Tab-separated table of C-alpha atoms in Angstrom:
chain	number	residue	atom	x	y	z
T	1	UNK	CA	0.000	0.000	0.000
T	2	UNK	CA	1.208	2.993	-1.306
T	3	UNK	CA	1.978	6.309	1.347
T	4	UNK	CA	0.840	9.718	0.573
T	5	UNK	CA	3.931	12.071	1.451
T	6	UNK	CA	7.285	12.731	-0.245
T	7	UNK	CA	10.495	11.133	1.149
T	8	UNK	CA	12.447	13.971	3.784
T	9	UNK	CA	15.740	14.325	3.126
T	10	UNK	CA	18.022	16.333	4.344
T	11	UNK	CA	21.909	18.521	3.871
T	12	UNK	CA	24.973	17.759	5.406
T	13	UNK	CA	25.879	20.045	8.542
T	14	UNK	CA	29.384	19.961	10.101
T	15	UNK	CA	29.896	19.659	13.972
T	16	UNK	CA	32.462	22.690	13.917
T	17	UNK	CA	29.196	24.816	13.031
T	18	UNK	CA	27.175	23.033	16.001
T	19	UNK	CA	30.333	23.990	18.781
T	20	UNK	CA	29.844	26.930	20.742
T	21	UNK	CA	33.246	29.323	20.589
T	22	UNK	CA	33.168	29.493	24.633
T	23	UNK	CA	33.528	25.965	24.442
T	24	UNK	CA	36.189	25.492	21.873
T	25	UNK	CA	39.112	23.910	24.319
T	26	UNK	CA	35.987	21.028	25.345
T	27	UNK	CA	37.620	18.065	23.495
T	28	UNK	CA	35.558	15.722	24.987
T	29	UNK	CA	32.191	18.183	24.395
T	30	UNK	CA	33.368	17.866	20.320
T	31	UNK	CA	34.153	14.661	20.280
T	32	UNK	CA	30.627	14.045	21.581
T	33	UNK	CA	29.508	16.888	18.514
T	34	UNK	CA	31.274	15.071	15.700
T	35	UNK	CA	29.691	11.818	17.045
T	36	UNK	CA	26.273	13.292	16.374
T	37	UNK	CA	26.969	14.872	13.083
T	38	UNK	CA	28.317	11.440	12.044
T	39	UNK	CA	25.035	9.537	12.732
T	40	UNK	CA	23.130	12.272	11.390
T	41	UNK	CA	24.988	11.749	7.854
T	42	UNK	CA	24.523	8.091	8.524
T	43	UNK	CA	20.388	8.780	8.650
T	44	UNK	CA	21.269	11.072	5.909
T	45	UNK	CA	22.239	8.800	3.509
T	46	UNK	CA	19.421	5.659	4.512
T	47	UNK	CA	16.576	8.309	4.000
T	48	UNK	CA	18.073	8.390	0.357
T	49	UNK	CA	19.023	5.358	-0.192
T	50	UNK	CA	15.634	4.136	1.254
T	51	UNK	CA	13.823	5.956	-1.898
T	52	UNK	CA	14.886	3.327	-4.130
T	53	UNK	CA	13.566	0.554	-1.932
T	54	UNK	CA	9.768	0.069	0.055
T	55	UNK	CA	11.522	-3.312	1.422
T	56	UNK	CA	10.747	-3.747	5.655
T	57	UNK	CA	14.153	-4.200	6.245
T	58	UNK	CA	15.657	-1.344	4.293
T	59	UNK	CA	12.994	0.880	6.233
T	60	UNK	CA	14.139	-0.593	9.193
T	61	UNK	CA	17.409	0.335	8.748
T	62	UNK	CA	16.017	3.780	8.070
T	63	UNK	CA	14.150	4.047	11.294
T	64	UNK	CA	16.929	2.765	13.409
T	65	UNK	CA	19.249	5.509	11.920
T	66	UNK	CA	16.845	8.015	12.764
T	67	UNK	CA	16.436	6.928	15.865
T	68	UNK	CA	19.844	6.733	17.028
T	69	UNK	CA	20.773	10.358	15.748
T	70	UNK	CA	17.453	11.805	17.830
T	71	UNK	CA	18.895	10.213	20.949
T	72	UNK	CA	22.572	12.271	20.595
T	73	UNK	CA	20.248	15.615	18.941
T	74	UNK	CA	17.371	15.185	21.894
T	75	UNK	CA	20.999	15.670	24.340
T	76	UNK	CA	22.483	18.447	22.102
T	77	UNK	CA	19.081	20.435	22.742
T	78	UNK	CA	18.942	19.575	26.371
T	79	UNK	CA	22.452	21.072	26.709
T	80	UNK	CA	22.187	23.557	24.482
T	81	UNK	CA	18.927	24.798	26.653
T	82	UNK	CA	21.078	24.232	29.805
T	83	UNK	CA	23.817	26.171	28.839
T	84	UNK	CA	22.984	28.779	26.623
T	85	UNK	CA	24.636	32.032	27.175
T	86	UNK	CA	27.935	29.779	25.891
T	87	UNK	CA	26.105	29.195	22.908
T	88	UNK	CA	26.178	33.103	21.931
T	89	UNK	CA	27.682	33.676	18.913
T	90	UNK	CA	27.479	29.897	17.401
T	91	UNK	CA	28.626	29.926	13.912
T	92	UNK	CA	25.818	30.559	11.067
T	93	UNK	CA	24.149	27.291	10.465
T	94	UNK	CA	21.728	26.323	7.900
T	95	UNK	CA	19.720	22.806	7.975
T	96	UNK	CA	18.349	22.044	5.280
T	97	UNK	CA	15.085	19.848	4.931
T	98	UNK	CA	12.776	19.352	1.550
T	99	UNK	CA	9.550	19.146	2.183
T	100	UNK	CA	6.898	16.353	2.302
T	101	UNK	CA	3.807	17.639	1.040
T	102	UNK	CA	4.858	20.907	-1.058
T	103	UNK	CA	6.789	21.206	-4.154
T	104	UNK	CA	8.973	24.328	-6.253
T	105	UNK	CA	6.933	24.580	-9.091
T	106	UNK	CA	2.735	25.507	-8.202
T	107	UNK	CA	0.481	22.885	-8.995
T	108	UNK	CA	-3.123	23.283	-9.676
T	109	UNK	CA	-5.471	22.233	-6.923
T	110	UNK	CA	-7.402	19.786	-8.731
T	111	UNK	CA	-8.849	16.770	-6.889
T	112	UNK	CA	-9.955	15.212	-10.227
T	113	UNK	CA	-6.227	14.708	-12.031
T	114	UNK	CA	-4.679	10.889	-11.361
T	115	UNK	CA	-3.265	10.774	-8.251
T	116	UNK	CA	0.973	10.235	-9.275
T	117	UNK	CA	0.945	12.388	-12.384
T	118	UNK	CA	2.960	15.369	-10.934
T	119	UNK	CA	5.061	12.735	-8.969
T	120	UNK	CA	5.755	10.830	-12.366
T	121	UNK	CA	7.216	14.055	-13.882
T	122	UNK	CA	9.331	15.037	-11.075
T	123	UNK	CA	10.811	11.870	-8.971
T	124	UNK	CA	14.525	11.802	-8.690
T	125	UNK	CA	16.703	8.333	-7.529
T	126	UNK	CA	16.565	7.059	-10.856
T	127	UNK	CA	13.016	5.464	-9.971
T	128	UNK	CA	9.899	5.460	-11.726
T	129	UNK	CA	8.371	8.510	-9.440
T	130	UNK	CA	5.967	5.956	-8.423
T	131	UNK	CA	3.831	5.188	-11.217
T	132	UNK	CA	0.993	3.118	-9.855
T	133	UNK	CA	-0.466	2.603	-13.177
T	134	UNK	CA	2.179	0.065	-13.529
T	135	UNK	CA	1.613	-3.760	-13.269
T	136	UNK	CA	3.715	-3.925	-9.999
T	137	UNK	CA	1.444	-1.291	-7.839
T	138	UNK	CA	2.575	-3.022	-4.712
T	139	UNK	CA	5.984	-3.516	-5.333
T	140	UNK	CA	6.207	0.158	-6.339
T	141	UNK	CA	8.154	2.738	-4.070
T	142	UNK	CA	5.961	3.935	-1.186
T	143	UNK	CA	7.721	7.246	-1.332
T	144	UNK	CA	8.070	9.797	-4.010
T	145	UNK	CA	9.412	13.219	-4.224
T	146	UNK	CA	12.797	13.955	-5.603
T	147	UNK	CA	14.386	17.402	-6.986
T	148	UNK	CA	11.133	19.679	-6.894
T	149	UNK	CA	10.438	19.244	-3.578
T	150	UNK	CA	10.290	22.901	-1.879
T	151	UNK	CA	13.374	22.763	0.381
T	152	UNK	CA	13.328	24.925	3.889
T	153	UNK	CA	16.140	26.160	5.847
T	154	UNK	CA	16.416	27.757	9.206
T	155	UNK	CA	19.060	28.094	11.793
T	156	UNK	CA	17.074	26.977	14.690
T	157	UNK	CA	18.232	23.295	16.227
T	158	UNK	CA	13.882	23.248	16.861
T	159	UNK	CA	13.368	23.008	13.013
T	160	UNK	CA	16.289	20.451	12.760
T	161	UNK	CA	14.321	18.481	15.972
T	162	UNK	CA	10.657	18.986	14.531
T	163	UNK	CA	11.911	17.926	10.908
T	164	UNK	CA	13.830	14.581	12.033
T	165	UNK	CA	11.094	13.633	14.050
T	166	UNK	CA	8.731	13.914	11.158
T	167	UNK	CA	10.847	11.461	9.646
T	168	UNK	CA	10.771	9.098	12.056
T	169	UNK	CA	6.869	9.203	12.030
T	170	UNK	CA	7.057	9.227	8.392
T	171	UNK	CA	9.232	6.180	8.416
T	172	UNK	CA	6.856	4.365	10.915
T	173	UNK	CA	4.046	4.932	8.699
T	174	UNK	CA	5.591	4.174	5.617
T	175	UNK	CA	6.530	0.320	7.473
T	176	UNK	CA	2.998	-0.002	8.558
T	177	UNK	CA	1.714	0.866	5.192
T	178	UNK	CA	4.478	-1.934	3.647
T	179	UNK	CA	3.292	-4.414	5.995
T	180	UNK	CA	-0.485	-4.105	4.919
T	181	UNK	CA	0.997	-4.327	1.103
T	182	UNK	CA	2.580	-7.453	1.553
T	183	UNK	CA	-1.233	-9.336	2.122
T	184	UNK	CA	-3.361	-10.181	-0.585
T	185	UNK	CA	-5.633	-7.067	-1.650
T	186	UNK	CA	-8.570	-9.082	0.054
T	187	UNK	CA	-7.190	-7.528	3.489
T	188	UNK	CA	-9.514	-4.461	2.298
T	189	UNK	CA	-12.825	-6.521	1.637
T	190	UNK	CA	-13.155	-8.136	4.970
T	191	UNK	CA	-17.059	-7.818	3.780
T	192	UNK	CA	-16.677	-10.082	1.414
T	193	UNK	CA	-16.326	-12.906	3.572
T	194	UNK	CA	-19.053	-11.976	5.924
T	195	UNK	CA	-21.811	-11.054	3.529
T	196	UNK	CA	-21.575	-13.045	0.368
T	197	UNK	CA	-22.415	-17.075	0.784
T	198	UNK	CA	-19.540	-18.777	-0.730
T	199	UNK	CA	-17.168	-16.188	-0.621
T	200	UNK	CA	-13.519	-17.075	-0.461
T	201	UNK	CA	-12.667	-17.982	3.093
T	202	UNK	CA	-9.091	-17.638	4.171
T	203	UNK	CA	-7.545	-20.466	5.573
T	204	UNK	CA	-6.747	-20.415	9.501
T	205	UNK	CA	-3.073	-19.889	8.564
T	206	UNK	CA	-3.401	-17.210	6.538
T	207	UNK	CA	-5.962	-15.541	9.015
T	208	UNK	CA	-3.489	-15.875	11.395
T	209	UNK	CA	-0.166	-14.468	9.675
T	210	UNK	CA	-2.802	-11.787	8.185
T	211	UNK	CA	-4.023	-10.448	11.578
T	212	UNK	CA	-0.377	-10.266	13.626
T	213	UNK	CA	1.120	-8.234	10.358
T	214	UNK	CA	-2.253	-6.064	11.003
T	215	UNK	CA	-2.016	-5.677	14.792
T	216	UNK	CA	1.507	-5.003	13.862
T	217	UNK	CA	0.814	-2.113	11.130
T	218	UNK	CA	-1.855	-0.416	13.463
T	219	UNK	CA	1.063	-0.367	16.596
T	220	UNK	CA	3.376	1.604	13.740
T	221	UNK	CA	0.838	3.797	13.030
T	222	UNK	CA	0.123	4.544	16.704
T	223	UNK	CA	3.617	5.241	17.632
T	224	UNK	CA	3.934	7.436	14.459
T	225	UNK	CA	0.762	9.689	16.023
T	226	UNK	CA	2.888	9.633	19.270
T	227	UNK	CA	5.267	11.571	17.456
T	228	UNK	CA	3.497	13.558	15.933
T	229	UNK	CA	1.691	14.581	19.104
T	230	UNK	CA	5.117	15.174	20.442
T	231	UNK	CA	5.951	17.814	17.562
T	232	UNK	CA	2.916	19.666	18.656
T	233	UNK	CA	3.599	19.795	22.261
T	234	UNK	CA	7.269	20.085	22.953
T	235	UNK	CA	8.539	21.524	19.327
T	236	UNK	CA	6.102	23.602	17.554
T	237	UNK	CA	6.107	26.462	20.857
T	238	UNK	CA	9.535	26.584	19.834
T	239	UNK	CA	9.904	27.924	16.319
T	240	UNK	CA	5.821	29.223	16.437
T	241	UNK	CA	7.824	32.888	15.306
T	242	UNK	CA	9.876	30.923	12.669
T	243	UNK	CA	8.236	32.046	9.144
T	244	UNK	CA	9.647	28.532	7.671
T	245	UNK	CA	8.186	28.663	3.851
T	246	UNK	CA	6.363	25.192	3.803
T	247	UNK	CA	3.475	24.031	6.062
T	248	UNK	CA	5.296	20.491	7.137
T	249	UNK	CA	5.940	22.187	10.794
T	250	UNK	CA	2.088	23.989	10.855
T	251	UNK	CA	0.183	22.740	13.742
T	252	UNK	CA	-2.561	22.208	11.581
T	253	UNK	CA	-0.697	19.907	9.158
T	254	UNK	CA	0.346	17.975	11.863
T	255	UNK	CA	-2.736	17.595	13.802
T	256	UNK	CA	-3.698	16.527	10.100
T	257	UNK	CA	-1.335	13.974	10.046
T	258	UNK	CA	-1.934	12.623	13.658
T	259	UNK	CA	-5.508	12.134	12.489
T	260	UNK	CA	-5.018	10.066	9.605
T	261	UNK	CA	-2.640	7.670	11.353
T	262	UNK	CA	-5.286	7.065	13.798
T	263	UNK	CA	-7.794	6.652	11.385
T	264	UNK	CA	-5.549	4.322	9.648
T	265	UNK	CA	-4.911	2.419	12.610
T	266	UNK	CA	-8.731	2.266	13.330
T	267	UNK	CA	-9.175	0.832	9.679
T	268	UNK	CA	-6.917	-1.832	10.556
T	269	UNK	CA	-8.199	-2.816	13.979
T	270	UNK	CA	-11.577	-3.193	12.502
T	271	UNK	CA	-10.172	-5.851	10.026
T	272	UNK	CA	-8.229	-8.097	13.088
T	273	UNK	CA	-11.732	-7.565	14.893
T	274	UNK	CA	-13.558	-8.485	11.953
T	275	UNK	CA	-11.303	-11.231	10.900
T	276	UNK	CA	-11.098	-12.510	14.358
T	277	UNK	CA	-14.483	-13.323	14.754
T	278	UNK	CA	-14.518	-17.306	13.388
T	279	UNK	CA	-18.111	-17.545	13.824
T	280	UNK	CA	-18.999	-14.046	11.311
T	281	UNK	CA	-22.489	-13.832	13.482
T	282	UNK	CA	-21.555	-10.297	15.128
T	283	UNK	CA	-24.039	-7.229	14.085
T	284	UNK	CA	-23.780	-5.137	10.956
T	285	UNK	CA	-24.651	-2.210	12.997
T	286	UNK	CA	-21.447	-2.457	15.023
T	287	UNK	CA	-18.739	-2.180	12.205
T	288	UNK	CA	-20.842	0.432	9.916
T	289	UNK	CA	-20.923	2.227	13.381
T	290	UNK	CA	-16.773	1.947	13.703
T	291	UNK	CA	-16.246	2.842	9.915
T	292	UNK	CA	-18.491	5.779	10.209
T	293	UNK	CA	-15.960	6.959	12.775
T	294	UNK	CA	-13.510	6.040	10.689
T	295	UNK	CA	-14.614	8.257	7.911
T	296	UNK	CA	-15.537	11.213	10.215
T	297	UNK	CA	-11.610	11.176	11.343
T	298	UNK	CA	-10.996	11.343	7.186
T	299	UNK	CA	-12.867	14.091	6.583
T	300	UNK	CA	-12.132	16.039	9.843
T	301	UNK	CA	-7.774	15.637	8.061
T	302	UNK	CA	-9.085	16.716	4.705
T	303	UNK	CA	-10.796	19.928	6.104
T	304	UNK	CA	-7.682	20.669	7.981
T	305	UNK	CA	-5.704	20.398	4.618
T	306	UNK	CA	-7.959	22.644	2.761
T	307	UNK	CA	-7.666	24.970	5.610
T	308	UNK	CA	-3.761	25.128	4.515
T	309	UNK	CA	-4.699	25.620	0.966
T	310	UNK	CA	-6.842	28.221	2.099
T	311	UNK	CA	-3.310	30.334	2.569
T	312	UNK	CA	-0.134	30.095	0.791
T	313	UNK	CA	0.419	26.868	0.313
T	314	UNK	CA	-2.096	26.003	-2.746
T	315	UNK	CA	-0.020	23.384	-4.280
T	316	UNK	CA	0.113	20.589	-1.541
T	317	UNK	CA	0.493	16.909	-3.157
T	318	UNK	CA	-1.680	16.149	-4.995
T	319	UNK	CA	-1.128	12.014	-3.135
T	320	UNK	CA	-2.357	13.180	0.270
T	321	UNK	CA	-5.416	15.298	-1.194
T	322	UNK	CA	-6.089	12.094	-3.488
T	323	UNK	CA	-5.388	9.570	-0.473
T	324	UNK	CA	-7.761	11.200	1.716
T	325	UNK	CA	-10.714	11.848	-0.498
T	326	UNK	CA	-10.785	8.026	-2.027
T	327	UNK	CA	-10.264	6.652	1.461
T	328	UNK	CA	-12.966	8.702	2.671
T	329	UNK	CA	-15.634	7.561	-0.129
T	330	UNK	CA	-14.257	3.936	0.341
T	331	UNK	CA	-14.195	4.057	3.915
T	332	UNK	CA	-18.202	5.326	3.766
T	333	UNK	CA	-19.036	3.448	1.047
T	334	UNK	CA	-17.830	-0.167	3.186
T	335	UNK	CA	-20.283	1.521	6.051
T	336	UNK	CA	-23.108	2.043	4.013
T	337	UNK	CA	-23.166	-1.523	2.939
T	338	UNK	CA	-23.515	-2.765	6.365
T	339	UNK	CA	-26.567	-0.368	6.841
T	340	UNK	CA	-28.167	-1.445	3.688
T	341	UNK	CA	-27.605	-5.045	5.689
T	342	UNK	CA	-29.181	-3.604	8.900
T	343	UNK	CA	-31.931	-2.031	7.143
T	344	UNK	CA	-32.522	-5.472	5.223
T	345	UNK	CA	-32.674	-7.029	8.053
T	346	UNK	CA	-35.551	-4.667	9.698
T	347	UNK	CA	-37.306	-4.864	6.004
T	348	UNK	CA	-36.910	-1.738	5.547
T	349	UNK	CA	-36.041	-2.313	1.759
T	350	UNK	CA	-36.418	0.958	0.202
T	351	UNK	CA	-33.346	2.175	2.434
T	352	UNK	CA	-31.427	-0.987	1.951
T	353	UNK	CA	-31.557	-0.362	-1.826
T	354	UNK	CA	-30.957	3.689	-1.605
T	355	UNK	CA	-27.560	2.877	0.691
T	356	UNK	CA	-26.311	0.217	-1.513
T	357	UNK	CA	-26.983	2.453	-4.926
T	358	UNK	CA	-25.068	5.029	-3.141
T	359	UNK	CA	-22.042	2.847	-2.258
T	360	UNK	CA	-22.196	1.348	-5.320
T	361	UNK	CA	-21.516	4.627	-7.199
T	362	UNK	CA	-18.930	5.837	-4.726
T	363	UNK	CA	-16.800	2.693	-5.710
T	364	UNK	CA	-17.285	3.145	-9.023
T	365	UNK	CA	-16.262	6.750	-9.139
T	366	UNK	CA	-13.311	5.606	-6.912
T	367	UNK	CA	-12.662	2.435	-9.393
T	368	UNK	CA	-12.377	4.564	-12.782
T	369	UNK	CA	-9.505	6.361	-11.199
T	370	UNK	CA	-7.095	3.375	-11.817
T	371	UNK	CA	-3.773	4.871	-10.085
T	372	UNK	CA	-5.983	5.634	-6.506
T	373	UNK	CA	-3.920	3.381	-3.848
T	374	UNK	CA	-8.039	2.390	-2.824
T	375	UNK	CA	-8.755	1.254	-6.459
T	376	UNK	CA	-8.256	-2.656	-5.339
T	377	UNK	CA	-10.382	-2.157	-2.598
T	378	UNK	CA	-13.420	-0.740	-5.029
T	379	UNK	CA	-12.411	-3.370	-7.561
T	380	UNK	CA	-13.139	-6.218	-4.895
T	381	UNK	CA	-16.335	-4.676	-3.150
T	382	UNK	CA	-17.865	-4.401	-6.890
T	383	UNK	CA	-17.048	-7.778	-7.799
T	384	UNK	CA	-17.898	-9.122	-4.534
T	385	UNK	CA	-20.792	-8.754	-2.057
T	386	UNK	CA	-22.195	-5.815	-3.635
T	387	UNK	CA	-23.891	-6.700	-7.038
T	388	UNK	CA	-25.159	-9.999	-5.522
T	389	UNK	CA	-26.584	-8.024	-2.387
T	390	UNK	CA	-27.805	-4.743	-4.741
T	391	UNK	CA	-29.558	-7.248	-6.674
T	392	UNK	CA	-31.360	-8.927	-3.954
T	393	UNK	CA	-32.578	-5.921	-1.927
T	394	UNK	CA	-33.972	-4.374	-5.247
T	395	UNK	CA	-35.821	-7.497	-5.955
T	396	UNK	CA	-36.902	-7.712	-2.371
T	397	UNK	CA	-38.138	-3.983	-2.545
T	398	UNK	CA	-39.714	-5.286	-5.780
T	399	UNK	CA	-41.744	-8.244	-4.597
T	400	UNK	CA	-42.025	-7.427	-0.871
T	401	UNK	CA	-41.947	-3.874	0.280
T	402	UNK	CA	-43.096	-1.656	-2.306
T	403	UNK	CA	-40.919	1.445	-1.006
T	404	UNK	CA	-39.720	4.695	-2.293
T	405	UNK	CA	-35.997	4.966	-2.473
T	406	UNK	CA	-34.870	7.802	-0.395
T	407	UNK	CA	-32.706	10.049	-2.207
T	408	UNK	CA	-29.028	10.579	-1.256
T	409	UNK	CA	-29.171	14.093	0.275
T	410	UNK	CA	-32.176	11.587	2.571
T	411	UNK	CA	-29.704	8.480	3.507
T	412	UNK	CA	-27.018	10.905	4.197
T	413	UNK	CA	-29.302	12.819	6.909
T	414	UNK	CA	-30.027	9.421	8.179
T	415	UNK	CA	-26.203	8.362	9.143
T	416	UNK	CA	-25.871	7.492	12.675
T	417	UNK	CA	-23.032	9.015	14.793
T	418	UNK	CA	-19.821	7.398	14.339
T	419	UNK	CA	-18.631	5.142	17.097
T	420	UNK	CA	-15.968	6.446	19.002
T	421	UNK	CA	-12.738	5.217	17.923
T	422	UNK	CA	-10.497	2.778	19.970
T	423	UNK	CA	-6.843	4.006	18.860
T	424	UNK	CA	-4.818	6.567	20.364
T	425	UNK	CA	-1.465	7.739	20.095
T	426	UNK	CA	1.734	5.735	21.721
T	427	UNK	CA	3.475	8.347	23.705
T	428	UNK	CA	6.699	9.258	21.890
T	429	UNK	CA	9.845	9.491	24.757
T	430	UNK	CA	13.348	11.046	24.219
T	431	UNK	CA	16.177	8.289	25.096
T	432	UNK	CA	17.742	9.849	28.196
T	433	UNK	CA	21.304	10.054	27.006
T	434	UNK	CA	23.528	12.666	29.340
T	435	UNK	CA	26.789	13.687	28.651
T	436	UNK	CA	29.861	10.970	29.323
């Protein structure tokens, strides 16, 4: 499964420009210095190397770099907080980040252009910028971006902080996303099995491997809104005065972000609950009720982007706006086809036909845009429980109970409340590293 922001990377800083003149004579304070600057050129080079490669081990490698320079930058902070009347008059230092969501050249918001056009067109690394129209969608690079991303620079060691962080989530995300694209597309369409007679039925082993690499996935994506929540807290008072040229660092963007990870995380924990129930005899009212939440969580992230477009930045990705507006109509459309089953149920067959049209044309609008990352999920919904059920409520309607078909602006007004959500972010913690 394919992730919806740009790969960070990042310029190489020296640790001469990091020591503070009053300190010069310190050998043991630059050894320490150089030591950080060293792993920060070794996380350096995996976030680019990682570009060419969506592999679990290569992002691994990626988050273990990451998370090995935070623990030596979390302690230059600390002392640089602790101490910092000998860090007047530091050396002029630039770091350098591109951004994951904003590029050079303007784009045109337009939420009806394929989703990896722009990124086909501008992807460095020798790759393929991520063209999903390609045979191997799930082998493809999670990541794009390359040389149009819209760099920022700033001297403040809060921007460096925020920006590595966001890596780190980013990288956590990206390996939960991996994970889910390593199962067979059917991980989307756990409806299939429970509403269709004779649907395929995966076997007990593949249930099993399926749901610990989806527990698995929804931990990364919690830890990654830990982060995230961490940015907001303790880094983002810090450089609020910082005028930084892209919105990556905007509390808004990553409140944004938080949200979807938990919504993502949600997503999957419905699937282990769903596939963990052998018997398939719980309520349709229950999971419509959790997806509904699920899409409210969506669309809550995709008001806070067009918030940000709202300013200066009118040429975010066009992946995230795409990613959140097919997951939202896929998301909704999967709820409204357990409510046509609840309404069927309480033969109430007008609205059982009226939600089922409706999700039916969602997935269809999602379907005929074939480079969406949630185009296998329409692909299997249509071919699977929903024809066979759309039929059978319409003939039921037909035969039996002679209703009117609410209109869509109706079924809409008739949603129930989403159910409240069961993930919440893993509280991110700086390694306690002191000076030796």
């Amino acid at each position: 499964m394919r992730y919806y922001l740009w790969n960070p990377k990042t310029k190489v800083i020296s640790a001469g420009s990091l020591m503070p003149p009053a300190l010069q004579a310190d050998t043991e304070l630059y050894s320490r210095i150089t030591k950080m600057c060293s792993l920060r050129e070794t996380m350096r080079e995996r976030l680019k190397q990682q570009s060419k490669s969506d592999d679990l081990s290569t992002i691994g490698k990626v988050i273990s770099a990451i998370q090995t320079y935070l623990s030596e930058l979390h302690w230059y902070v600390s002392y640089m907080e602790d101490n910092h009347e000998a860090f007047n008059g530091v050396p002029h230092i630039e770091f350098i980040w591109k951004s994951t969501m904003v590029s050079r050249i303007q784009e045109k918001v337009n939420l009806s252009r394929t989703l990896f056009t722009s990124r086909s067109k501008t992807a460095g690394d020798n790759s393929d910028g991520g063209n999903a129209g390609q045979a191997s969608t799930l082998g493809s690079r999670l990541l794009g971006g390359g040389s149009k991303q819209r760099k920022i620079q700033s001297p403040s060691i809060y921007v460096e902080l925020g920006f590595t962080l966001q890596a780190l989530a980013v990288a956590k995300c990206m390996c939960a996303y991996s994970r889910v694209a390593t199962l067979d597309t059917e991980i989307e369409c756990e409806t299939i099995n429970i509403m269709t007679p004779g649907s395929r039925v995966i076997s007990e082993e593949e249930g099993e491997q399926g749901i610990d690499a989806l527990k698995r996935a929804s931990a990364e994506l919690r830890e990654a809104a830990g982060v995230f929540e961490y940015i907001i807290e303790h880094v983002l008072p810090h450089i609020k005065h910082v005028k930084l040229g892209v919105p990556d660092l905007m509390p808004e963007v990553q409140h944004m972000l938080q949200t979807l990870a938990l919504a993502d995380s949600d997503r999957l924990s419905v699937r282990v609950w769903l596939r963990s129930d052998k018997n398939q005899r719980k309520t349709p009212n229950i999971p419509a009720n959790l997806l509904l939440g699920i899409q409210e969580r969506y669309s809550n992230a995709y008001s806070a982007l067009r918030t940000v477009q709202g300013g200066e930045f009118r040429h975010a990705s066009t992946d995230i706006q795409n990613y959140m507006r097919d997951g939202q109509q896929v998301i909704l459309a999967q709820a409204m086809i357990y409510l046509a089953q609840v309404h069927s149920d309480s033969q109430k067959f007008g609205n059982a036909v009226g939600f089922m049209r409706d999700a039916r044309e969602m997935l269809t609008e999602v379907k005929k845009r074939n480079q969406s990352v949630h185009v296998k999920t329409a692909e299997m919904l249509l071919s699977g429980p929903l024809e066979p059920l759309y039929s059978l409520y319409r003939r039921n309607n037909d035969i039996i109970g002679f209703e009117t078909i609410p209109s869509s602006d109706e079924l809409r007004a008739r949603l129930p409340s989403g159910r409240t959500l069961v993930s919440k972010p893993d509280p991110y913690t700086p390694s306690n590293t002191v000076p030796t």
